[in-house]
CSV table of C-alpha atoms in Angstrom, one decimal:
chain,number,residue,atom,x,y,z
A,1,ASP,CA,9.8,-17.4,-39.5
A,2,ALA,CA,12.1,-19.3,-37.2
A,3,MET,CA,11.4,-23.0,-37.4
A,4,VAL,CA,12.5,-26.6,-37.4
A,5,ILE,CA,12.8,-28.2,-40.8
A,6,GLN,CA,12.9,-31.8,-41.6
A,7,ASN,CA,13.8,-33.4,-45.0
A,8,PRO,CA,12.5,-35.3,-46.6
A,9,ARG,CA,8.9,-35.5,-45.3
A,10,TYR,CA,8.4,-38.9,-46.7
A,11,GLN,CA,11.2,-41.4,-47.2
A,12,VAL,CA,11.0,-44.9,-48.7
A,13,THR,CA,13.9,-47.3,-48.4
A,14,GLN,CA,14.5,-50.9,-48.9
A,15,PHE,CA,15.2,-53.4,-46.1
A,16,GLY,CA,18.8,-53.1,-45.2
A,17,LYS,CA,19.6,-50.1,-47.3
A,18,PRO,CA,21.1,-47.2,-45.3
A,19,VAL,CA,19.1,-44.0,-45.0
A,20,THR,CA,19.8,-40.6,-43.6
A,21,LEU,CA,17.2,-38.2,-42.3
A,22,SER,CA,18.0,-34.5,-41.8
A,23,CYS,CA,16.9,-31.8,-39.5
A,24,SER,CA,17.8,-28.1,-39.5
A,25,GLN,CA,16.7,-25.2,-37.2
A,26,THR,CA,16.7,-21.5,-37.5
A,27,LEU,CA,15.9,-21.0,-33.8
A,28,ASN,CA,19.5,-21.1,-32.6
A,29,HIS,CA,18.5,-23.5,-29.9
A,30,ASN,CA,21.1,-25.3,-27.9
A,31,VAL,CA,19.4,-28.7,-27.6
A,32,MET,CA,18.3,-31.0,-30.4
A,33,TYR,CA,16.4,-34.3,-30.1
A,34,TRP,CA,15.5,-37.2,-32.3
A,35,TYR,CA,12.3,-39.2,-31.5
A,36,GLN,CA,10.8,-42.2,-33.1
A,37,GLN,CA,7.0,-42.4,-33.0
A,38,LYS,CA,4.9,-45.3,-34.2
A,39,SER,CA,1.2,-45.1,-34.8
A,40,SER,CA,-0.8,-44.4,-31.7
A,41,GLN,CA,2.3,-44.7,-29.5
A,42,ALA,CA,4.2,-42.3,-27.4
A,43,PRO,CA,7.3,-40.6,-28.9
A,44,LYS,CA,10.4,-42.5,-28.0
A,45,LEU,CA,13.6,-40.5,-27.5
A,46,LEU,CA,16.5,-41.9,-29.5
A,47,PHE,CA,19.2,-39.2,-28.9
A,48,HIS,CA,19.7,-35.7,-27.8
A,49,TYR,CA,22.5,-33.1,-28.0
A,50,TYR,CA,23.3,-30.3,-25.6
A,51,ASP,CA,25.3,-28.3,-28.1
A,52,LYS,CA,27.8,-30.8,-29.3
A,53,ASP,CA,27.5,-33.1,-26.2
A,54,PHE,CA,25.9,-36.3,-27.5
A,55,ASN,CA,23.5,-38.3,-25.3
A,56,ASN,CA,22.4,-41.7,-26.4
A,57,GLU,CA,19.4,-43.4,-24.8
A,58,ALA,CA,20.3,-46.7,-23.3
A,59,ASP,CA,17.7,-48.7,-25.3
A,60,THR,CA,18.4,-47.0,-28.7
A,61,PRO,CA,19.6,-49.8,-31.1
A,62,ASP,CA,23.1,-49.6,-32.4
A,63,ASN,CA,21.6,-49.5,-35.9
A,64,PHE,CA,20.8,-45.8,-35.2
A,65,GLN,CA,23.5,-43.2,-35.3
A,66,SER,CA,23.4,-39.4,-35.2
A,67,ARG,CA,25.6,-36.5,-36.1
A,68,ARG,CA,25.4,-32.8,-35.3
A,69,PRO,CA,28.0,-31.0,-37.4
A,70,ASN,CA,27.0,-27.5,-36.2
A,71,THR,CA,24.3,-25.8,-34.2
A,72,SER,CA,21.8,-25.7,-37.0
A,73,PHE,CA,21.9,-29.2,-38.4
A,74,CYS,CA,21.4,-32.7,-37.1
A,75,PHE,CA,21.2,-36.0,-38.9
A,76,LEU,CA,19.8,-39.4,-38.1
A,77,ASP,CA,21.5,-42.4,-39.8
A,78,ILE,CA,19.8,-45.8,-39.9
A,79,ARG,CA,22.5,-48.2,-41.0
A,80,SER,CA,20.4,-51.2,-41.9
A,81,PRO,CA,16.7,-50.4,-41.7
A,82,GLY,CA,14.4,-53.3,-40.7
A,83,LEU,CA,10.7,-53.5,-41.1
A,84,GLY,CA,10.3,-52.6,-37.5
A,85,ASP,CA,12.0,-49.2,-38.1
A,86,ALA,CA,9.1,-47.9,-40.2
A,87,ALA,CA,7.8,-45.0,-38.2
A,88,MET,CA,7.6,-41.2,-38.0
A,89,TYR,CA,10.9,-39.6,-37.0
A,90,LEU,CA,10.5,-36.3,-35.2
A,91,CYS,CA,13.3,-33.8,-34.7
A,92,ALA,CA,12.8,-31.3,-31.9
A,93,THR,CA,14.7,-28.4,-30.4
A,94,SER,CA,14.7,-26.6,-27.1
A,95,PRO,CA,16.5,-23.4,-26.0
A,96,ARG,CA,18.2,-24.9,-22.9
A,97,GLY,CA,16.5,-28.2,-22.1
A,98,GLY,CA,17.4,-29.8,-18.8
A,99,ALA,CA,15.5,-28.7,-15.7
A,100,THR,CA,14.2,-25.5,-17.3
A,101,GLY,CA,10.5,-24.9,-18.3
A,102,ASP,CA,11.6,-24.7,-21.9
A,103,GLU,CA,9.2,-26.4,-24.3
A,104,GLN,CA,10.3,-28.5,-27.2
A,105,PHE,CA,9.7,-27.3,-30.7
A,106,PHE,CA,9.0,-30.0,-33.2
A,107,GLY,CA,9.7,-30.3,-36.9
A,108,PRO,CA,7.0,-31.7,-39.2
A,109,GLY,CA,8.5,-35.2,-39.1
A,110,THR,CA,9.8,-37.7,-41.7
A,111,ARG,CA,7.6,-40.7,-42.3
A,112,LEU,CA,9.9,-43.6,-43.1
A,113,THR,CA,8.6,-46.6,-45.0
A,114,VAL,CA,10.7,-49.8,-45.2
A,115,LEU,CA,10.0,-52.2,-48.1
B,1,GLY,CA,9.1,-47.4,-12.4
B,2,GLN,CA,8.0,-44.6,-14.7
B,3,ASN,CA,4.6,-44.6,-16.2
B,4,ILE,CA,2.2,-42.2,-17.8
B,5,ASP,CA,-1.5,-43.1,-18.2
B,6,GLN,CA,-4.1,-41.4,-20.4
B,7,PRO,CA,-7.4,-42.6,-21.8
B,8,THR,CA,-6.9,-44.0,-25.3
B,9,GLU,CA,-9.8,-42.2,-26.9
B,10,MET,CA,-12.6,-39.7,-26.0
B,11,THR,CA,-15.5,-38.3,-27.9
B,12,ALA,CA,-17.1,-34.9,-27.3
B,13,THR,CA,-19.6,-32.6,-29.0
B,14,GLU,CA,-18.8,-29.3,-30.8
B,15,GLY,CA,-19.3,-26.4,-28.4
B,16,ALA,CA,-19.0,-28.6,-25.3
B,17,ILE,CA,-16.3,-28.9,-22.7
B,18,VAL,CA,-14.0,-32.0,-22.3
B,19,GLN,CA,-11.5,-32.9,-19.7
B,20,ILE,CA,-8.5,-35.2,-20.5
B,21,ASN,CA,-6.9,-36.8,-17.5
B,22,CYS,CA,-3.3,-37.9,-17.1
B,23,THR,CA,-1.8,-39.8,-14.2
B,24,TYR,CA,1.9,-40.4,-13.8
B,25,GLN,CA,4.5,-42.2,-11.7
B,26,THR,CA,8.0,-41.0,-12.0
B,27,SER,CA,11.1,-41.1,-9.8
B,28,GLY,CA,11.7,-37.3,-9.8
B,29,PHE,CA,8.9,-35.1,-11.1
B,30,ASN,CA,10.1,-31.9,-12.6
B,31,GLY,CA,7.3,-30.5,-14.7
B,32,LEU,CA,4.4,-31.6,-16.9
B,33,PHE,CA,3.7,-30.6,-20.5
B,34,TRP,CA,0.7,-31.0,-22.7
B,35,TYR,CA,1.0,-31.2,-26.5
B,36,GLN,CA,-1.5,-31.4,-29.3
B,37,GLN,CA,-0.8,-33.6,-32.3
B,38,HIS,CA,-3.0,-33.7,-35.4
B,39,ALA,CA,-2.9,-36.9,-37.4
B,40,GLY,CA,0.3,-37.2,-39.3
B,41,GLU,CA,1.7,-34.0,-37.9
B,42,ALA,CA,4.2,-33.0,-35.3
B,43,PRO,CA,3.3,-32.3,-31.7
B,44,THR,CA,2.7,-28.6,-30.8
B,45,PHE,CA,3.1,-27.2,-27.3
B,46,LEU,CA,-0.1,-26.4,-25.3
B,47,SER,CA,0.8,-25.9,-21.7
B,48,TYR,CA,3.4,-26.4,-18.9
B,49,ASN,CA,2.7,-27.0,-15.2
B,50,VAL,CA,5.4,-27.3,-12.5
B,51,LEU,CA,3.5,-26.1,-9.5
B,52,ASP,CA,0.1,-27.2,-8.2
B,53,GLY,CA,-2.9,-25.5,-9.6
B,54,LEU,CA,-4.6,-24.3,-12.8
B,55,GLU,CA,-2.9,-22.6,-15.7
B,56,GLU,CA,-5.4,-21.0,-18.1
B,57,LYS,CA,-4.6,-20.1,-21.7
B,58,GLY,CA,-7.6,-19.1,-23.8
B,59,ARG,CA,-9.9,-22.1,-24.4
B,60,PHE,CA,-7.4,-24.5,-22.9
B,61,SER,CA,-6.5,-24.9,-19.2
B,62,SER,CA,-4.2,-27.4,-17.5
B,63,PHE,CA,-4.3,-28.5,-13.9
B,64,LEU,CA,-1.6,-30.2,-11.8
B,65,SER,CA,-1.7,-32.0,-8.4
B,66,ARG,CA,1.8,-33.2,-7.6
B,67,SER,CA,0.7,-35.1,-4.5
B,68,LYS,CA,-1.8,-37.1,-6.5
B,69,GLY,CA,0.4,-37.5,-9.6
B,70,TYR,CA,-2.4,-36.1,-11.6
B,71,SER,CA,-3.0,-33.6,-14.3
B,72,TYR,CA,-5.9,-32.7,-16.6
B,73,LEU,CA,-6.3,-30.7,-19.8
B,74,LEU,CA,-9.6,-28.9,-20.1
B,75,LEU,CA,-10.8,-27.8,-23.5
B,76,LYS,CA,-13.8,-25.4,-23.6
B,77,GLU,CA,-16.0,-24.3,-26.5
B,78,LEU,CA,-14.8,-27.3,-28.6
B,79,GLN,CA,-14.3,-26.8,-32.3
B,80,MET,CA,-14.0,-29.4,-35.0
B,81,LYS,CA,-10.3,-28.4,-35.4
B,82,ASP,CA,-9.7,-29.6,-31.9
B,83,SER,CA,-10.0,-33.2,-33.1
B,84,ALA,CA,-6.4,-34.5,-32.5
B,85,SER,CA,-4.4,-36.5,-30.0
B,86,TYR,CA,-3.4,-34.9,-26.8
B,87,LEU,CA,-0.1,-36.0,-25.2
B,88,CYS,CA,0.9,-35.7,-21.6
B,89,ALA,CA,4.7,-35.6,-21.0
B,90,VAL,CA,6.5,-35.5,-17.6
B,91,ARG,CA,10.0,-34.2,-17.2
B,92,ASP,CA,11.8,-36.6,-14.9
B,93,ARG,CA,15.0,-36.0,-12.9
B,94,GLY,CA,15.6,-39.7,-12.8
B,95,SER,CA,15.8,-39.7,-16.6
B,96,ASN,CA,18.3,-36.8,-16.8
B,97,TYR,CA,15.4,-34.3,-17.2
B,98,GLN,CA,14.2,-35.9,-20.4
B,99,LEU,CA,10.4,-36.1,-21.1
B,100,ILE,CA,8.5,-39.3,-20.4
B,101,TRP,CA,5.6,-39.3,-22.8
B,102,GLY,CA,2.2,-40.8,-22.6
B,103,ALA,CA,0.7,-42.5,-25.7
B,104,GLY,CA,-1.8,-39.7,-26.1
B,105,THR,CA,-5.6,-39.4,-26.0
B,106,LYS,CA,-7.3,-39.3,-29.3
B,107,LEU,CA,-10.1,-36.7,-29.1
B,108,ILE,CA,-13.0,-37.0,-31.6
B,109,ILE,CA,-15.3,-34.0,-31.9
B,110,LYS,CA,-18.8,-34.6,-33.3
B,111,PRO,CA,-21.0,-31.9,-34.7
């Protein structure tokens, strides 16, 4: 089945120790998104890509970086995780994004714990 | 400014009907989505409204009034598995067509 895959599902890191979360998709969608979601809060958009065109949200901290080496894969790098970065990180894809009626398809998420 | 409001929590009885409301303020409305999210899982798409009126999909229906900045999600014949959070998200031209998300309504179904 076509899907969005995130690895790992659970990630534990130490304060200040760099961590990379990965996302892959078999849907061949053009748009990929990274969201941060804390408990009982709305998902917060960190980045999105239209193909290789990178878009950074204005309030995304510099501590967060992203890479999309090809259509299928996208990575979220947290250079120096703080306790406030503990959250669920959701990857999503969309066929075209923008002003279309396309829905976003979400991966299962990676729950990040910072010790 | 941009704002999405939903009730934090609702409780309903198995087999009953529940309506979850969403009000929004955005600079350039361009469509509204409802997603279901079970605890610890990713959101899954339920419905999309861009024009006024009711969209029906099985036990779930979604309504939109653009003039009132208002939508609701109607769930019929509630089942225990419907216990989840329901998130309203508005696509906004002023935000480069990205989704502005509500914090979600936690729906608790009781037998």
